[in-house]
Coordinates of C-alpha atoms and ligand atoms in Angstrom, one line a residue:
Chain A
M28 CA 88.7 123.9 131.0
Q29 CA 88.0 125.6 127.9
D30 CA 86.6 129.2 129.3
N31 CA 87.7 132.3 128.4
Q32 CA 87.6 132.4 125.2
K33 CA 86.7 135.7 125.0
I34 CA 90.4 137.3 126.3
K35 CA 92.0 137.2 122.7
E36 CA 95.5 138.4 124.6
Y37 CA 97.4 136.5 125.7
D38 CA 101.4 136.6 127.0
A39 CA 102.4 133.6 125.4
L40 CA 101.2 131.6 122.7
V41 CA 102.0 127.5 123.6
I42 CA 102.1 125.2 120.3
G43 CA 101.5 122.0 120.9
A44 CA 100.2 120.6 124.3
G45 CA 102.7 117.7 124.8
I46 CA 105.0 116.9 127.7
A47 CA 107.0 120.1 126.8
G48 CA 103.8 122.7 125.8
G49 CA 102.6 121.9 129.1
E50 CA 105.0 122.2 131.5
A51 CA 106.8 125.8 128.9
A52 CA 102.9 126.9 130.2
L53 CA 102.3 125.8 133.3
N54 CA 106.2 128.1 134.2
L55 CA 105.1 130.6 132.2
A56 CA 101.8 130.5 134.5
N57 CA 103.0 130.6 137.5
L58 CA 105.5 133.5 137.0
G59 CA 101.8 135.5 136.3
N60 CA 102.2 135.1 132.1
K61 CA 98.1 135.1 130.4
V62 CA 98.6 131.4 128.3
L63 CA 97.1 130.2 126.1
L64 CA 97.9 126.4 125.3
I65 CA 96.6 124.7 121.8
D66 CA 96.7 122.1 120.6
K67 CA 95.3 120.3 117.6
D68 CA 94.9 117.0 119.4
L69 CA 91.3 116.2 121.5
T70 CA 93.2 115.9 125.1
V71 CA 96.1 117.5 126.1
G72 CA 99.2 115.0 127.3
G73 CA 101.0 114.3 124.1
K74 CA 102.6 110.8 123.8
M75 CA 103.8 110.8 127.4
I76 CA 100.3 110.6 128.3
M77 CA 99.9 107.5 126.3
L78 CA 103.0 105.8 127.2
S79 CA 102.8 102.3 130.0
K80 CA 105.5 103.0 132.0
V81 CA 109.0 105.7 132.0
F82 CA 112.7 104.5 131.7
P83 CA 114.8 103.8 133.4
T84 CA 112.8 104.6 137.0
L85 CA 109.7 102.3 135.2
D86 CA 107.3 104.5 137.2
C87 CA 103.9 104.7 135.9
S88 CA 103.7 107.0 132.9
A89 CA 100.1 108.3 133.6
C90 CA 100.5 109.0 137.0
I91 CA 103.0 111.0 136.7
T92 CA 101.3 112.8 133.7
T93 CA 98.2 113.4 135.3
P94 CA 98.7 115.4 137.6
K95 CA 100.2 117.8 135.9
V96 CA 97.3 117.3 132.8
S97 CA 95.1 118.4 135.5
E98 CA 97.3 121.3 137.3
I99 CA 97.2 123.0 133.1
A100 CA 93.9 122.4 133.3
R101 CA 92.6 124.0 136.5
H102 CA 95.6 127.0 136.0
S103 CA 93.5 130.0 136.3
N104 CA 96.0 131.6 134.1
I105 CA 96.0 129.0 131.7
T106 CA 93.6 128.7 128.7
V107 CA 93.7 125.4 126.9
L108 CA 92.2 124.7 123.4
T109 CA 92.1 121.0 121.7
S110 CA 91.6 120.7 118.3
T111 CA 93.2 123.9 117.7
E112 CA 95.4 124.9 115.5
A113 CA 97.4 128.0 115.0
S114 CA 98.2 129.8 111.0
D115 CA 98.9 133.6 109.9
I116 CA 101.9 133.7 112.3
I117 CA 102.8 137.7 111.9
Q118 CA 105.7 139.4 114.2
K119 CA 104.2 142.8 114.2
D120 CA 107.5 145.7 115.1
D121 CA 107.3 145.9 118.4
G122 CA 108.5 142.7 119.1
T123 CA 104.8 140.9 119.7
F124 CA 103.1 138.8 117.4
E125 CA 99.4 138.2 116.2
A126 CA 98.0 134.2 115.4
L127 CA 94.6 133.1 113.7
I128 CA 93.0 130.6 116.0
T129 CA 91.3 127.9 114.4
T130 CA 89.6 125.8 116.5
Q131 CA 87.5 122.6 114.8
P132 CA 84.2 121.3 115.8
R133 CA 83.6 118.7 118.8
Y134 CA 79.9 118.4 118.6
V135 CA 80.2 118.3 122.9
V136 CA 79.8 121.6 124.8
V137 CA 83.2 120.2 126.7
E138 CA 81.8 121.9 129.7
D139 CA 79.3 120.7 130.1
C140 CA 79.7 116.9 129.4
T141 CA 80.2 114.8 132.3
G142 CA 82.3 112.0 130.8
C143 CA 79.4 109.6 132.3
Q144 CA 80.2 107.5 128.5
L145 CA 76.2 107.1 128.1
C146 CA 76.5 108.9 124.1
E147 CA 79.6 106.4 123.3
E148 CA 77.2 103.4 125.1
A149 CA 74.3 104.7 122.5
C150 CA 76.1 105.2 119.6
P151 CA 76.2 101.5 116.8
V152 CA 79.8 102.9 114.8
N153 CA 82.7 101.0 115.6
V154 CA 85.7 102.2 114.0
E155 CA 89.6 101.4 114.8
D156 CA 90.6 103.7 117.8
E157 CA 93.0 105.8 116.6
Y158 CA 94.2 105.9 120.2
Q159 CA 95.0 101.8 120.7
Y160 CA 96.5 102.7 117.5
G161 CA 93.6 100.3 115.3
L162 CA 94.4 97.4 117.4
A163 CA 90.8 97.8 118.8
G164 CA 87.9 99.9 118.1
R165 CA 85.7 103.3 119.8
K166 CA 82.9 104.0 119.2
A167 CA 82.2 107.9 116.5
A168 CA 80.3 109.3 119.8
F169 CA 83.8 108.8 122.4
I170 CA 86.0 110.0 125.3
P171 CA 89.4 109.7 123.3
F172 CA 90.6 107.9 126.3
S173 CA 89.5 107.6 130.4
I174 CA 92.4 110.4 131.3
A175 CA 92.4 111.8 128.4
S176 CA 92.0 116.1 129.6
P177 CA 89.6 116.9 129.2
R178 CA 87.2 114.2 129.5
A179 CA 84.9 115.4 127.6
A180 CA 83.5 113.1 124.9
A181 CA 84.1 114.1 120.9
I182 CA 82.2 113.3 117.9
D183 CA 84.1 111.4 115.4
I184 CA 81.9 113.2 112.6
E185 CA 83.6 111.4 109.4
N186 CA 82.2 107.9 111.0
C187 CA 79.1 108.9 112.1
T188 CA 76.1 107.9 111.1
L189 CA 73.9 111.1 111.6
C190 CA 71.2 108.6 113.8
G191 CA 71.2 110.7 116.8
A192 CA 71.5 108.4 119.2
C193 CA 74.0 110.1 121.2
E194 CA 72.2 113.3 121.8
R195 CA 69.2 111.5 123.0
A196 CA 71.2 109.7 125.3
C197 CA 72.8 112.3 126.7
P198 CA 71.5 113.9 129.9
T199 CA 72.8 116.6 129.9
H200 CA 71.6 117.8 126.3
C201 CA 75.5 118.7 125.7
I202 CA 75.6 117.4 122.2
D203 CA 75.4 119.7 119.7
F204 CA 75.3 119.0 116.3
T205 CA 75.0 123.1 114.7
Q206 CA 78.7 123.1 116.6
T207 CA 80.9 124.5 112.6
E208 CA 84.6 125.6 112.7
E209 CA 85.9 128.7 115.2
K210 CA 88.3 131.4 113.4
Y211 CA 89.9 134.5 115.2
T212 CA 92.6 136.1 115.4
I213 CA 94.7 136.7 119.2
S214 CA 97.3 138.9 119.8
C215 CA 100.7 137.3 122.1
K216 CA 103.9 139.2 123.2
T217 CA 106.3 135.0 122.7
V218 CA 105.6 132.1 120.9
V219 CA 106.2 128.8 122.1
A220 CA 107.1 125.7 119.3
A221 CA 106.5 122.5 120.8
T222 CA 105.1 120.3 118.5
G223 CA 107.1 116.9 119.2
F224 CA 107.4 114.4 117.1
Q225 CA 106.0 111.8 114.8
L226 CA 106.4 108.1 114.5
F227 CA 108.6 106.9 112.0
D228 CA 106.0 105.3 109.3
P229 CA 107.6 101.3 109.3
T230 CA 105.6 100.5 105.5
L231 CA 108.5 102.6 103.8
I232 CA 110.7 99.4 105.6
P233 CA 108.7 96.5 103.1
R234 CA 111.4 94.1 104.1
Y235 CA 110.2 94.0 107.5
G236 CA 106.8 92.8 106.7
F237 CA 104.5 95.4 109.2
G238 CA 101.3 95.5 107.6
R239 CA 101.3 92.7 106.1
F240 CA 102.5 90.7 108.9
K241 CA 99.8 91.2 111.9
N242 CA 102.5 89.8 113.7
V243 CA 104.8 92.2 113.9
I244 CA 103.6 95.4 115.5
T245 CA 105.0 99.0 116.0
S246 CA 107.3 100.4 119.5
M247 CA 103.9 102.2 120.5
Q248 CA 101.5 99.7 119.8
M249 CA 103.6 97.3 122.6
E250 CA 103.5 100.5 125.1
R251 CA 99.8 100.7 124.5
Q252 CA 99.3 97.1 125.0
L253 CA 101.5 97.5 127.7
A254 CA 99.7 101.0 129.5
P255 CA 96.8 100.1 132.1
T256 CA 94.1 101.1 129.7
R257 CA 95.5 98.8 127.8
P258 CA 93.4 97.3 124.2
F259 CA 93.1 93.7 124.6
N260 CA 92.8 91.9 128.1
T261 CA 97.1 91.2 128.3
V262 CA 99.7 91.3 125.8
L263 CA 98.2 89.4 122.5
R264 CA 99.8 88.8 119.2
P265 CA 97.3 90.5 117.1
S266 CA 96.8 87.8 115.3
D267 CA 95.3 85.3 116.5
G268 CA 94.8 86.4 120.7
K269 CA 97.6 84.3 120.8
M270 CA 99.9 85.1 124.3
P271 CA 103.1 85.2 122.7
D272 CA 106.0 83.6 124.2
N273 CA 109.1 84.6 122.2
I274 CA 109.0 88.0 121.6
A275 CA 112.1 89.7 118.9
Y276 CA 112.8 93.7 119.2
I277 CA 114.2 95.1 115.8
L278 CA 116.2 98.5 117.0
C279 CA 116.7 101.4 115.0
T280 CA 114.2 101.0 112.9
G281 CA 114.0 104.0 110.7
S282 CA 116.5 105.7 112.8
R283 CA 120.1 105.8 112.1
D284 CA 119.2 104.6 108.2
K285 CA 120.2 107.1 105.0
T286 CA 118.3 105.2 102.8
V287 CA 114.6 105.8 105.3
G288 CA 116.1 109.6 104.5
T289 CA 116.4 109.6 109.1
P290 CA 120.4 109.7 109.3
I291 CA 120.0 110.5 112.9
C292 CA 119.4 108.6 116.0
S293 CA 116.1 109.0 118.1
Q294 CA 117.6 108.5 121.4
V295 CA 114.5 107.2 122.8
C296 CA 114.7 103.7 121.5
C297 CA 117.4 101.7 123.3
M298 CA 116.0 102.9 126.2
Y299 CA 112.4 102.7 125.9
S300 CA 112.7 98.5 124.1
T301 CA 114.9 97.3 127.1
K302 CA 112.1 99.2 129.2
Q303 CA 109.5 96.7 127.1
A304 CA 111.7 94.1 127.9
Q305 CA 111.9 94.2 131.4
L306 CA 108.0 95.6 131.4
L307 CA 107.2 92.2 129.2
M308 CA 108.8 90.0 131.2
G309 CA 106.8 90.4 134.6
A310 CA 103.5 90.6 132.1
L311 CA 104.2 87.1 130.6
P312 CA 106.6 85.1 133.1
M313 CA 107.3 82.9 130.5
A314 CA 108.4 84.7 128.2
D315 CA 112.1 85.2 126.0
I316 CA 112.3 88.7 125.0
T317 CA 115.8 88.9 121.9
L318 CA 116.5 92.3 121.0
Y319 CA 118.6 92.6 118.6
Y320 CA 120.2 95.9 117.8
L321 CA 123.1 97.5 115.8
H322 CA 124.8 99.7 119.5
I323 CA 123.6 99.9 123.1
R324 CA 123.2 104.0 123.6
A325 CA 122.8 103.6 127.1
F326 CA 124.3 107.2 127.8
G327 CA 122.1 109.0 130.2
K328 CA 121.6 109.5 134.2
G329 CA 121.1 105.2 134.8
F330 CA 120.7 103.9 131.7
N331 CA 123.8 101.9 132.0
E332 CA 122.4 100.3 135.2
F333 CA 119.3 100.2 133.3
Y334 CA 120.6 98.0 130.9
A335 CA 122.2 96.0 132.4
Q336 CA 118.9 95.4 135.2
A337 CA 117.9 93.8 131.7
Q338 CA 120.1 91.6 131.0
S339 CA 120.1 90.1 134.7
M340 CA 116.3 89.5 133.6
G341 CA 117.6 87.5 130.9
V342 CA 116.7 90.1 128.3
E343 CA 119.2 88.6 125.4
F344 CA 120.7 91.5 123.1
V345 CA 121.6 90.5 119.8
K346 CA 124.1 92.5 117.8
G347 CA 122.6 91.6 115.1
K348 CA 121.3 93.6 111.4
V349 CA 118.3 92.3 110.7
A350 CA 117.7 91.8 106.8
K351 CA 114.3 90.3 106.4
I352 CA 111.3 88.9 108.4
T353 CA 108.6 86.1 106.3
E354 CA 105.7 84.9 107.6
K355 CA 104.8 81.2 108.9
E356 CA 101.5 79.9 108.7
D357 CA 100.8 79.6 112.3
G358 CA 102.3 83.5 112.2
N359 CA 105.1 83.1 113.2
L360 CA 108.1 85.3 112.4
I361 CA 111.7 84.1 110.6
L362 CA 114.4 86.7 111.3
R363 CA 116.7 86.4 109.6
Y364 CA 119.4 88.6 110.4
E365 CA 124.0 89.0 110.3
D366 CA 125.0 88.3 113.7
I367 CA 127.6 91.6 113.6
N368 CA 130.4 89.7 116.3
T369 CA 130.6 86.5 113.8
G370 CA 129.3 87.9 110.6
K371 CA 126.8 84.7 110.7
V372 CA 123.9 84.7 108.9
T373 CA 121.3 83.2 111.0
E374 CA 118.0 83.2 110.9
T375 CA 115.4 82.4 114.4
E376 CA 111.8 82.6 114.7
H377 CA 109.7 84.0 116.9
D378 CA 106.2 84.3 117.6
M379 CA 106.2 88.2 117.4
V380 CA 108.4 91.2 116.5
V381 CA 108.2 95.5 117.5
L382 CA 109.5 97.5 115.4
S383 CA 111.4 99.6 118.0
V384 CA 110.5 103.0 115.7
G385 CA 111.9 106.2 115.6
I386 CA 111.7 109.6 116.0
L387 CA 110.4 112.2 113.0
P388 CA 109.8 115.8 113.5
N389 CA 106.8 117.3 113.1
E390 CA 107.5 120.0 110.0
G391 CA 104.3 122.1 109.5
I392 CA 105.6 124.7 112.2
T393 CA 107.6 126.0 109.7
G394 CA 104.4 127.3 107.9
L395 CA 102.7 128.7 110.6
F396 CA 104.7 132.4 110.3
T397 CA 104.2 134.5 107.8
N398 CA 106.5 137.5 107.6
R399 CA 109.6 135.5 109.8
K400 CA 111.1 132.4 108.8
L401 CA 111.2 129.9 111.2
E402 CA 114.1 127.6 110.2
L403 CA 114.5 124.5 110.2
D404 CA 117.9 122.6 111.0
P405 CA 119.7 119.7 108.8
F406 CA 116.7 117.1 109.2
N407 CA 113.8 119.3 109.7
Y408 CA 113.9 119.9 113.1
V409 CA 113.2 123.3 114.6
S410 CA 116.8 124.7 113.7
Q411 CA 118.2 126.8 117.1
S412 CA 120.5 129.7 115.7
S413 CA 122.1 129.3 119.1
P414 CA 122.1 126.3 120.5
L415 CA 125.1 126.5 123.5
E416 CA 124.4 130.1 125.0
S417 CA 120.5 129.2 124.8
P418 CA 119.4 126.1 123.4
A419 CA 115.2 127.7 123.1
M420 CA 116.6 130.6 120.8
T421 CA 115.0 130.1 117.4
T422 CA 115.7 132.4 114.1
V423 CA 113.3 133.8 115.2
D424 CA 113.4 137.0 117.7
G425 CA 110.3 136.4 120.1
V426 CA 109.9 132.6 119.6
F427 CA 111.6 129.7 121.5
V428 CA 111.2 125.9 120.9
A429 CA 110.6 123.3 123.4
G430 CA 111.1 119.4 123.3
T431 CA 111.4 117.7 120.1
A432 CA 110.4 120.0 117.8
S433 CA 114.0 120.1 118.1
G434 CA 115.2 117.2 118.5
P435 CA 114.5 113.4 119.2
M436 CA 115.1 113.6 123.1
D437 CA 113.8 111.4 126.1
I438 CA 110.9 113.3 128.7
P439 CA 113.6 114.0 131.4
D440 CA 114.9 116.3 128.2
S441 CA 111.4 117.6 127.2
I442 CA 111.2 118.5 130.6
L443 CA 114.6 120.2 130.7
S444 CA 114.2 122.2 127.4
A445 CA 110.6 123.0 128.0
G446 CA 112.1 125.6 131.2
A447 CA 114.5 126.9 129.0
A448 CA 112.1 128.0 126.2
S449 CA 109.8 129.1 129.1
S450 CA 112.5 131.4 130.9
E451 CA 113.9 132.6 127.7
A452 CA 109.6 133.1 126.8
A453 CA 109.5 135.1 130.5
N454 CA 112.3 137.0 129.7
Y455 CA 110.8 138.2 126.2
I456 CA 107.7 139.0 127.1
R457 CA 109.7 141.4 130.0
K458 CA 111.2 143.4 127.4
V459 CA 108.6 143.7 124.9
S460 CA 105.9 145.0 127.9
Q461 CA 109.0 147.4 128.5
N462 CA 109.6 147.7 124.6
K463 CA 112.6 147.0 124.4
V464 CA 112.0 145.6 121.4
T465 CA 112.3 146.4 117.6
V466 CA 112.6 143.9 115.4
Chain B
M35 CA 71.9 120.4 123.0
S36 CA 68.5 121.0 121.8
N37 CA 68.3 123.4 119.5
G38 CA 64.4 124.4 120.0
N39 CA 62.6 121.6 120.6
K40 CA 64.7 120.0 117.0
K41 CA 67.6 117.8 118.3
T42 CA 70.7 118.9 116.2
V43 CA 71.6 116.2 114.0
L44 CA 68.6 117.0 112.8
I45 CA 70.0 120.5 111.5
L46 CA 73.5 119.0 110.4
K47 CA 70.9 115.7 108.8
E48 CA 69.7 118.3 106.6
K49 CA 73.4 119.3 105.2
R50 CA 75.2 116.7 105.8
Q51 CA 75.4 113.0 103.8
V52 CA 76.1 110.1 105.5
P53 CA 79.2 108.2 103.3
Q54 CA 78.0 104.9 101.9
K55 CA 81.2 103.4 103.6
V56 CA 80.4 104.4 106.8
K57 CA 77.0 103.1 106.7
D58 CA 78.4 100.0 105.4
N59 CA 81.1 99.7 107.8
L60 CA 78.1 99.8 110.7
K61 CA 76.0 97.2 109.1
Y62 CA 79.9 95.0 109.5
F63 CA 79.8 95.7 112.5
V64 CA 76.3 94.9 113.8
K65 CA 76.6 91.0 112.0
I66 CA 79.5 90.4 113.1
K67 CA 78.8 91.2 116.7
K68 CA 75.3 89.1 116.5
E69 CA 77.8 86.2 115.7
I70 CA 80.2 86.6 118.2
L71 CA 77.3 87.2 120.4
K72 CA 75.7 84.1 119.2
A73 CA 78.4 82.3 119.2
L74 CA 79.6 82.9 123.2
K75 CA 75.9 82.3 124.0
D76 CA 76.1 78.7 124.7
K77 CA 79.5 78.2 125.7
K78 CA 83.1 80.6 126.3
M79 CA 85.2 80.1 123.3
T80 CA 88.8 81.5 122.9
V81 CA 89.5 83.4 119.6
P82 CA 90.9 80.3 117.4
E83 CA 87.4 78.7 117.9
L84 CA 85.8 81.6 117.2
S85 CA 86.9 81.7 114.1
E86 CA 86.4 78.9 112.7
V87 CA 82.5 78.8 114.7
I88 CA 82.2 82.3 112.2
N89 CA 84.4 81.4 109.8
K90 CA 85.8 84.9 109.7
P91 CA 90.2 85.3 109.8
K92 CA 91.3 85.3 113.7
D93 CA 93.1 88.6 113.6
E94 CA 89.7 89.7 113.0
I95 CA 87.2 88.4 115.4
L96 CA 90.8 89.8 118.1
Y97 CA 89.4 92.8 116.9
Y98 CA 86.2 92.7 117.7
L99 CA 85.6 90.7 120.9
M100 CA 88.3 93.5 122.1
S101 CA 86.5 96.0 120.8
L102 CA 83.1 94.5 122.8
L103 CA 85.6 93.7 126.0
K104 CA 85.7 97.4 126.4
Y105 CA 81.8 97.8 125.2
G106 CA 81.3 95.5 128.2
F107 CA 79.4 93.1 126.3
V108 CA 81.5 90.0 126.6
E109 CA 85.0 89.5 129.6
V110 CA 87.3 87.1 130.5
D111 CA 87.7 83.4 131.5
G112 CA 90.4 81.6 131.6
I113 CA 93.1 80.6 129.8
D114 CA 93.9 77.6 127.5
D115 CA 95.5 74.0 129.0
M116 CA 98.6 75.4 127.2
D117 CA 98.4 78.7 128.5
E118 CA 98.1 80.3 125.0
Y119 CA 94.2 81.9 124.7
F120 CA 92.2 83.0 126.8
Y121 CA 88.5 82.1 126.9
Y122 CA 85.9 84.7 125.9
K123 CA 81.9 84.1 127.7
L124 CA 78.8 86.6 127.3
K125 CA 79.7 89.0 130.3
D126 CA 77.0 88.8 133.2
N127 CA 75.6 92.3 133.1
G128 CA 72.4 91.7 135.7
Ligands
FAD505 C1 107.6 103.9 121.9 C2 107.6 105.5 122.3 C3 108.5 105.2 123.8 C4 108.7 106.1 124.9 N1 109.5 105.8 126.3 C5 109.4 106.5 127.2 C6 110.4 106.6 128.1 O1 109.8 105.4 128.7 N2 110.8 107.7 128.8 C7 111.2 108.8 128.4 O2 112.0 109.3 128.8 N3 110.9 109.0 127.3 C8 110.5 108.0 125.9 N4 109.3 108.5 125.1 C9 109.9 109.1 124.3 C10 108.8 110.8 124.6 O3 107.6 110.0 124.2 C11 108.7 112.4 124.3 O4 110.4 112.5 124.8 C12 108.3 113.1 124.6 O5 106.8 112.2 124.6 C13 107.8 114.4 124.0 O6 106.9 115.2 124.6 P1 107.1 116.6 123.4 O7 106.2 117.2 124.3 O8 108.3 117.3 122.6 O9 106.0 115.7 122.2 P2 104.7 115.2 121.9 O10 104.8 114.2 122.8 O11 104.9 114.9 120.8 O12 103.6 116.3 121.8 C14 103.5 117.3 121.0 C15 101.9 118.1 121.0 O13 102.0 118.9 120.5 C16 101.0 118.5 119.4 N5 100.9 119.6 117.6 C17 101.9 119.0 117.1 N6 101.7 120.2 116.1 C18 101.1 120.8 116.4 C19 100.4 122.0 115.9 N7 100.8 122.0 114.4 N8 99.3 122.4 116.1 C20 98.5 122.2 117.8 N9 99.9 121.6 118.1 C21 100.0 120.4 117.5 C22 100.2 116.9 119.4 O14 99.6 116.9 119.0 C23 100.9 116.7 120.3 O15 100.2 117.0 121.7 C24 109.0 107.3 124.1 C25 108.6 107.2 122.7 C26 108.0 106.3 122.3 C27 108.1 106.8 120.9
SF4_506 S1 74.6 110.2 116.3 FE1 76.6 109.7 115.4 S2 78.5 109.6 117.0 FE2 76.2 110.4 117.8 S3 75.2 107.8 118.5 FE3 74.7 107.9 116.4 S4 76.6 107.3 114.9 FE4 77.3 107.7 117.3
SF4_507 S1 78.2 114.0 125.3 FE1 76.9 113.8 127.3 S2 76.5 111.4 127.1 FE2 78.4 111.7 126.5 S3 79.6 111.7 128.3 FE3 79.4 113.7 127.6 S4 77.8 114.0 129.1 FE4 77.7 111.9 128.7

């Protein structure tokens, strides 16, 4: 839903429409506040909408996300803008804010697009699909994925040959190559930063061979392989399309590792790897799955039972530090690791390796503010100025943080954090409206 | 969205050059798509078999084959005796 663009005054600006931003926007909207929810991506839903199932309940992630996303899209108090970012945010003396909003052209009039995919069919181009993390292709005229919201096409202008086939094929004439970047200023009473996280880039650990060895993939690539909107017909090795039968996971890839600049735990990798191992045992009943770990951190509700369940299903957990991966001619991979319990250096062969990549901060958020300093914590997440009193408070009065923008956390914690941010934000809106704020 | 009678792509075409690498990418895709579909015309094949016939690396074949699967040109037709590689065939689009 991208209407209502004429209203330039909002109660709240929520930056980032992942599960945390979406939840915060819904809470604020349900309290009667006008919310502008923006995301730089073509769709709302963040990482969660891309996941297969979620630990520890193994509920289908898309099934949980889709109703929430459509509630957001239909809510009369929420304006959603995708391909959109905020900048030059100024706080005024009365505690309210002004922000510059920039929307990139999609070259499709979203309101008129029926999602029929005829443009996709007509488009001759094939490029790597970023929503499948490069495992398969997509067209230059494309709908990001079937449960994207809005479920509307977009033109990837960087890869477009300007052949015009999509425009000729579109039955509603909603493709518009004359669209340009739009910029305008909005005012709002509060800002919620829900800009989420990025994934660790495993090429920074060259000894694991990611990018060189085709069968070394990331956990997000495996997440896509296990999702209903998967890139392949089933789980396959990228090197040759073989169904793998002996898969290794390397936990803590880019977490708790000072040498790559991420000394902290990513909080979710142990459990998402345990989840994927269980899902793989269902998808590939004959496969052996081994998790190489340093410590298993099963700290949340139901996590230890979930870990025990994986063990009882036959998932092998090896306390081992992987030193190096080498590739054999047939694409199989030799893992050289130190068995931490025995101290022995051992080598094992697997036909696929999944790197359980860690979570990193999205540092850009701090540069969006002009006359206030949104401080970061020592690990470059948005600093929580008073984590015990109110975990949503930041170093700027009236700006609140939700979800993984404040540190690594799982979905339930992101939702809780969004609840805290939205109630603080609603309170601040009330105070600003009653002229009770001076900054 | 028609701008008068003129297709909007023509308006953008007056201002924007298509980079050579985009043209090359399209050329390559058209070629490999043709080769894969031709190879599958007579019989179903696995990724390694297609790789041998077309003389392209297996990972590349998989990438393009999976794109063609998504676009509805090919479909799965069983698995080999070792339960390792799937067979793919042309999709019967009526
Ligand atoms: C492989 C993997 C598997 C996982 N599995 C599970 C699981 O099973 N169960 C579980 O509980 N958790 C799981 N998690 C963790 C889960 O993904 C996160 O807890 C959750 O997605 C965090 O949501 P978020 O909204 O904080 O961030 P995100 O999902 O990252 O959303 C942030 C949004 O903000 C947007 N954005 C960023 N910067 C800007 C900007 N400047 N302007 C506008 N928009 C911006 C982004 O485009 C994005 O849409 C998994 C994580 C990974 C990596
Ligand atoms: S104009 Fe661009 S997006 Fe449209 S069909 Fe041609 S290549 Fe694809
Ligand atoms: S842009 Fe047109 S052809 Fe493409 S999905 Fe939308 S309505 Fe269909």
